[in-house]
């Protein structure tokens, strides 16, 4: 017995090891193991302008390699703003790690990625330098079959010119895949700067390299992106998109020192959390933005072939441009989904036109989703004062600021429109609309609509709608709707709705809905619905429904439902209420006897693993009263062990009235019960069960004298029961 102390910890450790995620502890089935050192450094020293996106680029690359690049988290070292010593120590640590496993596993590969400042001879970490020769020697000292270094920094092309190997052309694709050696990729040549883009929120090179490895570079359409495919895609896209920048064209470089046949697989798109498959009919330049409006991927797609892109689950806005027309669609990717994107899902949208200074004839297109504001050929009026709204008169006017007495009208507004009467904007508005009566904008709005009675918006809102009576939005909402009576959104919502009576969302909701009476969403809902009486999600719900009355999900419920009645087509979450119903549950008639409340008869409502029971009881076992009756409510969980057997546990509250003719008497008691049961099902509809528990009994104090012992009023007693349930 002297070793018994260690049994528990040992068993716990074994259990922990067996339940670790596969990505942490497993080795790939083909025996290949890949390591990575990923470095991001915005600070290049006092003489250098601080970069904005180097660290975020490195983080993006790290996540990409861990998700679909075959690098397990324990085999990846992520360095943020390291100093010289930390960087070199990380490479030396990788040398030792690979040396230990060499010969004990299959093929080994290592990837080194750096994003930050550099010059013609070194990378710059704060005020310190790490010379290219040091980095290259440290990489070549790693005893891996394949070594890949990627540098995204100014003048990094000098890294590929270091003596020590012969530059070879990009290697051919072959199924043998027995390449060995080193590959060095850089974002620019030795005398060029590497450029960042605020539009991309990334450097050009890393953005297009990541886009390519997510699937845009998969020219063979085999679901895998090779090193050759990724480099060629990043090269052409970087060069094309920097040709007209102020810093001039940027030419990525490479130095390949490999032997053998085949190609290195950089990413496997099929390992993504979700896959987006573009139909053959879609062509043009495609932009994919995430729920935070960040550009995740940009690519060109030709007609006649499909294309698959590996992404994380979540909400995305897709737009594509062809023949100077812009089309957009919103989609939602779920875990493990392969979503097919067809041409029919897109709608034509307006674009923003910006005019180059000094040359009005040359306009460039800028993409600023979700609101695309454009001046077009409108006449610009900085300030305007008007008596009433006359839409036909002002339809070709762009107002920066407009003030009206009986109303304001304009073709477009880029500023403030203020009126006692209605504000009527025929197209887009960016700024604030304030009216004592109401606001009406035909297209998109970026800013705030505040109306005493109503707000109308034809398409999308990135901002706030607030009205005394109602709001109505014809497109997507990226903000807030609040009204005294009701708010309606005909598109998708990313934000929240609140109103005194009811809210309705016709599209997908990643939001909160708060209403005094009623909330309704027609698309998938991920967020919170809170209403005084009724919440309804007509497809699926992942979040929380909170209601003083009824919650309904016509689909899968993966969150929490709290209300008097909770209903779902498929309950995969937690329903808390008096009545809980789902198709993966049911309704039953249950009866049992226990030693504290006697005979009980009730209705059992089951949704998923959870159930509730509303029951009545007759004759307490506490005394000889034949007229004793009562009622109770139970809430618990039922877990199947096999198809036939199950276990259950619940807690309940029971009230017993010993003298029905009196509302409250000295003999009345309340009882809290905790029960644990086991049961078996016969003939699919009949189950029998039995169990034990405890009952905390609390007697009413009416009429009791002070000298009565507290032990008579309050008592804890054992509970045992047996019963049966008939399932309908």
Tab-separated table of N, CA, C and O in Angstrom, residues 54-131:
chain	number	residue	atom	x	y	z
A	54	UNK	N	4.069	44.008	-39.028
A	54	UNK	CA	5.038	42.902	-39.029
A	54	UNK	C	4.648	41.820	-38.028
A	54	UNK	O	4.665	40.624	-38.342
A	55	UNK	N	4.278	42.210	-36.810
A	55	UNK	CA	3.911	41.227	-35.787
A	55	UNK	C	2.611	40.521	-36.161
A	55	UNK	O	2.494	39.301	-36.033
A	56	UNK	N	1.628	41.291	-36.629
A	56	UNK	CA	0.360	40.656	-37.008
A	56	UNK	C	0.547	39.732	-38.207
A	56	UNK	O	-0.099	38.678	-38.301
A	57	UNK	N	1.434	40.078	-39.144
A	57	UNK	CA	1.736	39.177	-40.264
A	57	UNK	C	2.344	37.871	-39.765
A	57	UNK	O	1.979	36.784	-40.220
A	58	UNK	N	3.278	37.989	-38.821
A	58	UNK	CA	3.904	36.788	-38.272
A	58	UNK	C	2.877	35.912	-37.563
A	58	UNK	O	2.894	34.684	-37.681
A	59	UNK	N	1.978	36.544	-36.836
A	59	UNK	CA	0.929	35.777	-36.147
A	59	UNK	C	0.020	35.068	-37.154
A	59	UNK	O	-0.375	33.920	-36.953
A	60	UNK	N	-0.307	35.736	-38.255
A	60	UNK	CA	-1.124	35.121	-39.302
A	60	UNK	C	-0.422	33.917	-39.903
A	60	UNK	O	-1.037	32.864	-40.120
A	61	UNK	N	0.866	34.057	-40.177
A	61	UNK	CA	1.639	32.947	-40.747
A	61	UNK	C	1.718	31.781	-39.766
A	61	UNK	O	1.581	30.611	-40.151
A	62	UNK	N	1.943	32.087	-38.490
A	62	UNK	CA	2.009	31.025	-37.481
A	62	UNK	C	0.709	30.233	-37.445
A	62	UNK	O	0.710	29.000	-37.455
A	63	UNK	N	-0.430	30.931	-37.396
A	63	UNK	CA	-1.721	30.247	-37.342
A	63	UNK	C	-1.963	29.434	-38.594
A	63	UNK	O	-2.512	28.325	-38.538
A	64	UNK	N	-1.541	29.956	-39.745
A	64	UNK	CA	-1.726	29.233	-41.002
A	64	UNK	C	-0.960	27.914	-40.986
A	64	UNK	O	-1.511	26.863	-41.339
A	65	UNK	N	0.297	27.955	-40.567
A	65	UNK	CA	1.091	26.726	-40.542
A	65	UNK	C	0.554	25.721	-39.526
A	65	UNK	O	0.614	24.515	-39.744
A	66	UNK	N	0.039	26.203	-38.413
A	66	UNK	CA	-0.517	25.291	-37.414
A	66	UNK	C	-1.833	24.686	-37.872
A	66	UNK	O	-2.136	23.540	-37.543
A	67	UNK	N	-2.633	25.446	-38.636
A	67	UNK	CA	-3.941	24.959	-39.066
A	67	UNK	C	-3.828	24.028	-40.265
A	67	UNK	O	-4.410	22.932	-40.271
A	68	UNK	N	-3.136	24.450	-41.306
A	68	UNK	CA	-3.114	23.656	-42.542
A	68	UNK	C	-1.700	23.450	-43.077
A	68	UNK	O	-1.543	22.966	-44.198
A	69	UNK	N	-0.682	23.809	-42.283
A	69	UNK	CA	0.692	23.665	-42.741
A	69	UNK	C	1.465	22.554	-42.074
A	69	UNK	O	2.683	22.443	-42.267
A	70	UNK	N	0.793	21.714	-41.281
A	70	UNK	CA	1.447	20.539	-40.713
A	70	UNK	C	2.384	20.805	-39.561
A	70	UNK	O	3.176	19.932	-39.199
A	71	UNK	N	2.326	21.989	-38.948
A	71	UNK	CA	3.179	22.308	-37.799
A	71	UNK	C	2.343	22.211	-36.534
A	71	UNK	O	1.356	22.936	-36.384
A	72	UNK	N	2.721	21.317	-35.638
A	72	UNK	CA	2.000	21.181	-34.385
A	72	UNK	C	2.419	22.302	-33.426
A	72	UNK	O	3.561	22.768	-33.462
A	73	UNK	N	1.506	22.740	-32.549
A	73	UNK	CA	1.831	23.865	-31.654
A	73	UNK	C	3.118	23.665	-30.855
A	73	UNK	O	3.868	24.618	-30.655
A	74	UNK	N	3.392	22.442	-30.407
A	74	UNK	CA	4.605	22.201	-29.623
A	74	UNK	C	5.864	22.275	-30.469
A	74	UNK	O	6.968	22.381	-29.933
A	75	UNK	N	5.716	22.232	-31.796
A	75	UNK	CA	6.870	22.292	-32.696
A	75	UNK	C	7.014	23.670	-33.329
A	75	UNK	O	7.749	23.830	-34.304
A	76	UNK	N	6.305	24.663	-32.798
A	76	UNK	CA	6.360	26.016	-33.356
A	76	UNK	C	6.803	26.999	-32.283
A	76	UNK	O	6.256	27.011	-31.184
A	77	UNK	N	7.774	27.824	-32.590
A	77	UNK	CA	8.241	28.869	-31.683
A	77	UNK	C	7.875	30.227	-32.287
A	77	UNK	O	8.309	30.552	-33.403
A	78	UNK	N	7.074	31.012	-31.581
A	78	UNK	CA	6.614	32.302	-32.061
A	78	UNK	C	7.294	33.392	-31.245
A	78	UNK	O	7.130	33.463	-30.022
A	79	UNK	N	8.068	34.257	-31.913
A	79	UNK	CA	8.837	35.298	-31.244
A	79	UNK	C	8.301	36.669	-31.630
A	79	UNK	O	8.204	36.997	-32.817
A	80	UNK	N	7.947	37.467	-30.630
A	80	UNK	CA	7.466	38.830	-30.846
A	80	UNK	C	8.505	39.805	-30.304
A	80	UNK	O	8.843	39.764	-29.119
A	81	UNK	N	9.002	40.672	-31.189
A	81	UNK	CA	10.015	41.675	-30.824
A	81	UNK	C	11.184	41.048	-30.054
A	81	UNK	O	11.561	41.528	-28.974
A	82	UNK	N	11.797	39.985	-30.576
A	82	UNK	CA	12.908	39.374	-29.836
A	82	UNK	C	14.178	40.221	-29.971
A	82	UNK	O	14.302	41.058	-30.876
A	83	UNK	N	15.119	39.982	-29.088
A	83	UNK	CA	16.435	40.581	-29.275
A	83	UNK	C	17.334	39.588	-30.010
A	83	UNK	O	16.908	38.477	-30.350
A	84	UNK	N	18.552	39.976	-30.255
A	84	UNK	CA	19.490	39.144	-31.013
A	84	UNK	C	19.711	37.795	-30.330
A	84	UNK	O	19.670	36.737	-30.960
A	85	UNK	N	19.902	37.837	-29.020
A	85	UNK	CA	20.192	36.610	-28.273
A	85	UNK	C	19.023	35.624	-28.331
A	85	UNK	O	19.221	34.419	-28.532
A	86	UNK	N	17.810	36.132	-28.195
A	86	UNK	CA	16.639	35.258	-28.205
A	86	UNK	C	16.460	34.590	-29.558
A	86	UNK	O	16.149	33.396	-29.647
A	87	UNK	N	16.646	35.338	-30.642
A	87	UNK	CA	16.480	34.771	-31.983
A	87	UNK	C	17.488	33.658	-32.242
A	87	UNK	O	17.118	32.558	-32.675
A	88	UNK	N	18.757	33.915	-31.978
A	88	UNK	CA	19.781	32.895	-32.224
A	88	UNK	C	19.615	31.700	-31.296
A	88	UNK	O	19.820	30.548	-31.696
A	89	UNK	N	19.202	31.950	-30.044
A	89	UNK	CA	18.984	30.846	-29.105
A	89	UNK	C	17.828	29.968	-29.566
A	89	UNK	O	17.867	28.736	-29.393
A	90	UNK	N	16.799	30.543	-30.149
A	90	UNK	CA	15.663	29.757	-30.642
A	90	UNK	C	16.085	28.856	-31.796
A	90	UNK	O	15.652	27.701	-31.884
A	91	UNK	N	16.941	29.368	-32.684
A	91	UNK	CA	17.433	28.541	-33.788
A	91	UNK	C	18.340	27.423	-33.275
A	91	UNK	O	18.293	26.292	-33.768
A	92	UNK	N	19.154	27.711	-32.267
A	92	UNK	CA	20.005	26.664	-31.686
A	92	UNK	C	19.173	25.611	-30.968
A	92	UNK	O	19.480	24.413	-31.022
A	93	UNK	N	18.110	26.049	-30.299
A	93	UNK	CA	17.217	25.100	-29.640
A	93	UNK	C	16.555	24.182	-30.658
A	93	UNK	O	16.385	22.977	-30.421
A	94	UNK	N	16.201	24.744	-31.805
A	94	UNK	CA	15.609	23.924	-32.862
A	94	UNK	C	16.622	22.926	-33.395
A	94	UNK	O	16.272	21.768	-33.701
A	95	UNK	N	17.886	23.325	-33.504
A	95	UNK	CA	18.931	22.400	-33.938
A	95	UNK	C	18.989	21.175	-33.028
A	95	UNK	O	19.024	20.025	-33.492
A	96	UNK	N	18.961	21.411	-31.716
A	96	UNK	CA	19.046	20.303	-30.761
A	96	UNK	C	17.801	19.426	-30.830
A	96	UNK	O	17.881	18.199	-30.728
A	97	UNK	N	16.658	20.031	-30.994
A	97	UNK	CA	15.404	19.275	-31.022
A	97	UNK	C	15.339	18.352	-32.227
A	97	UNK	O	14.947	17.181	-32.114
A	98	UNK	N	15.739	18.877	-33.391
A	98	UNK	CA	15.714	18.050	-34.605
A	98	UNK	C	16.775	16.964	-34.531
A	98	UNK	O	16.560	15.830	-34.974
A	99	UNK	N	17.931	17.279	-33.945
A	99	UNK	CA	18.997	16.293	-33.828
A	99	UNK	C	18.561	15.098	-32.981
A	99	UNK	O	18.912	13.953	-33.256
A	100	UNK	N	17.748	15.355	-31.940
A	100	UNK	CA	17.307	14.274	-31.064
A	100	UNK	C	16.393	13.281	-31.768
A	100	UNK	O	16.422	12.086	-31.469
A	101	UNK	N	15.565	13.774	-32.671
A	101	UNK	CA	14.592	12.874	-33.316
A	101	UNK	C	15.083	12.364	-34.666
A	101	UNK	O	14.403	11.552	-35.303
A	102	UNK	N	16.228	12.854	-35.127
A	102	UNK	CA	16.714	12.450	-36.440
A	102	UNK	C	16.958	10.935	-36.469
A	102	UNK	O	17.619	10.379	-35.599
A	103	UNK	N	16.400	10.297	-37.457
A	103	UNK	CA	16.522	8.851	-37.579
A	103	UNK	C	15.449	8.087	-36.841
A	103	UNK	O	15.255	6.890	-37.086
A	104	UNK	N	14.732	8.746	-35.913
A	104	UNK	CA	13.670	8.072	-35.156
A	104	UNK	C	12.305	8.308	-35.762
A	104	UNK	O	11.327	7.703	-35.355
A	105	UNK	N	12.220	9.216	-36.699
A	105	UNK	CA	10.959	9.479	-37.380
A	105	UNK	C	11.226	9.551	-38.864
A	105	UNK	O	12.347	9.316	-39.324
A	106	UNK	N	10.234	9.890	-39.644
A	106	UNK	CA	10.406	9.982	-41.087
A	106	UNK	C	11.064	11.292	-41.466
A	106	UNK	O	11.966	11.785	-40.804
A	107	UNK	N	10.571	11.868	-42.523
A	107	UNK	CA	11.141	13.096	-43.041
A	107	UNK	C	10.927	14.261	-42.077
A	107	UNK	O	9.892	14.365	-41.429
A	108	UNK	N	11.927	15.130	-41.957
A	108	UNK	CA	11.814	16.317	-41.108
A	108	UNK	C	11.977	17.568	-41.964
A	108	UNK	O	12.780	17.592	-42.902
A	109	UNK	N	11.211	18.596	-41.630
A	109	UNK	CA	11.276	19.866	-42.336
A	109	UNK	C	11.253	21.006	-41.325
A	109	UNK	O	10.658	20.867	-40.249
A	110	UNK	N	11.882	22.106	-41.667
A	110	UNK	CA	11.833	23.280	-40.807
A	110	UNK	C	11.538	24.511	-41.644
A	110	UNK	O	11.940	24.604	-42.806
A	111	UNK	N	10.807	25.464	-41.039
A	111	UNK	CA	10.454	26.719	-41.697
A	111	UNK	C	10.855	27.860	-40.776
A	111	UNK	O	10.529	27.859	-39.582
A	112	UNK	N	11.565	28.824	-41.339
A	112	UNK	CA	11.906	30.045	-40.614
A	112	UNK	C	11.242	31.206	-41.341
A	112	UNK	O	11.432	31.396	-42.547
A	113	UNK	N	10.432	31.980	-40.603
A	113	UNK	CA	9.765	33.138	-41.190
A	113	UNK	C	10.113	34.367	-40.361
A	113	UNK	O	10.028	34.343	-39.132
A	114	UNK	N	10.491	35.444	-41.069
A	114	UNK	CA	10.806	36.702	-40.386
A	114	UNK	C	10.070	37.835	-41.077
A	114	UNK	O	10.101	37.965	-42.311
A	115	UNK	N	9.402	38.678	-40.281
A	115	UNK	CA	8.767	39.887	-40.784
A	115	UNK	C	9.228	41.049	-39.925
A	115	UNK	O	9.034	41.039	-38.705
A	116	UNK	N	9.860	42.032	-40.563
A	116	UNK	CA	10.372	43.168	-39.803
A	116	UNK	C	11.306	44.010	-40.654
A	116	UNK	O	11.242	44.014	-41.884
A	117	UNK	N	12.186	44.732	-39.982
A	117	UNK	CA	13.157	45.600	-40.661
A	117	UNK	C	14.428	44.824	-40.999
A	117	UNK	O	14.802	43.867	-40.302
A	118	UNK	N	15.101	45.267	-42.064
A	118	UNK	CA	16.412	44.717	-42.399
A	118	UNK	C	17.139	45.704	-43.306
A	118	UNK	O	16.547	46.655	-43.815
A	119	UNK	N	18.415	45.464	-43.489
A	119	UNK	CA	19.186	46.243	-44.457
A	119	UNK	C	19.920	45.280	-45.381
A	119	UNK	O	19.546	44.100	-45.459
A	120	UNK	N	20.987	45.757	-46.038
A	120	UNK	CA	21.664	44.916	-47.025
A	120	UNK	C	22.446	43.771	-46.420
A	120	UNK	O	22.877	42.852	-47.136
A	121	UNK	N	22.645	43.758	-45.080
A	121	UNK	CA	23.490	42.729	-44.495
A	121	UNK	C	22.896	42.022	-43.286
A	121	UNK	O	23.416	40.999	-42.845
A	122	UNK	N	21.766	42.531	-42.768
A	122	UNK	CA	21.262	41.940	-41.530
A	122	UNK	C	19.789	42.270	-41.329
A	122	UNK	O	19.248	43.192	-41.940
A	123	UNK	N	19.165	41.493	-40.431
A	123	UNK	CA	17.843	41.869	-39.938
A	123	UNK	C	18.056	42.757	-38.722
A	123	UNK	O	19.057	42.637	-38.004
A	124	UNK	N	17.084	43.658	-38.475
A	124	UNK	CA	17.234	44.666	-37.430
A	124	UNK	C	16.200	44.432	-36.344
A	124	UNK	O	14.992	44.525	-36.590
A	125	UNK	N	16.678	44.145	-35.151
A	125	UNK	CA	15.819	43.895	-33.998
A	125	UNK	C	16.073	44.982	-32.972
A	125	UNK	O	17.058	44.940	-32.213
A	126	UNK	N	15.181	45.993	-32.951
A	126	UNK	CA	15.434	47.120	-32.056
A	126	UNK	C	16.722	47.801	-32.463
A	126	UNK	O	16.906	48.207	-33.602
A	127	UNK	N	17.652	47.906	-31.558
A	127	UNK	CA	18.945	48.499	-31.878
A	127	UNK	C	20.003	47.473	-32.202
A	127	UNK	O	21.193	47.816	-32.301
A	128	UNK	N	19.649	46.206	-32.390
A	128	UNK	CA	20.619	45.137	-32.614
A	128	UNK	C	20.514	44.591	-34.033
A	128	UNK	O	19.458	44.662	-34.671
A	129	UNK	N	21.613	44.016	-34.507
A	129	UNK	CA	21.671	43.397	-35.821
A	129	UNK	C	21.925	41.901	-35.697
A	129	UNK	O	22.691	41.466	-34.833
A	130	UNK	N	21.269	41.141	-36.570
A	130	UNK	CA	21.593	39.722	-36.718
A	130	UNK	C	21.910	39.528	-38.192
A	130	UNK	O	21.032	39.691	-39.055
A	131	UNK	N	23.167	39.214	-38.490
A	131	UNK	CA	23.626	39.185	-39.874
A	131	UNK	C	23.031	37.996	-40.624
A	131	UNK	O	22.781	36.924	-40.051
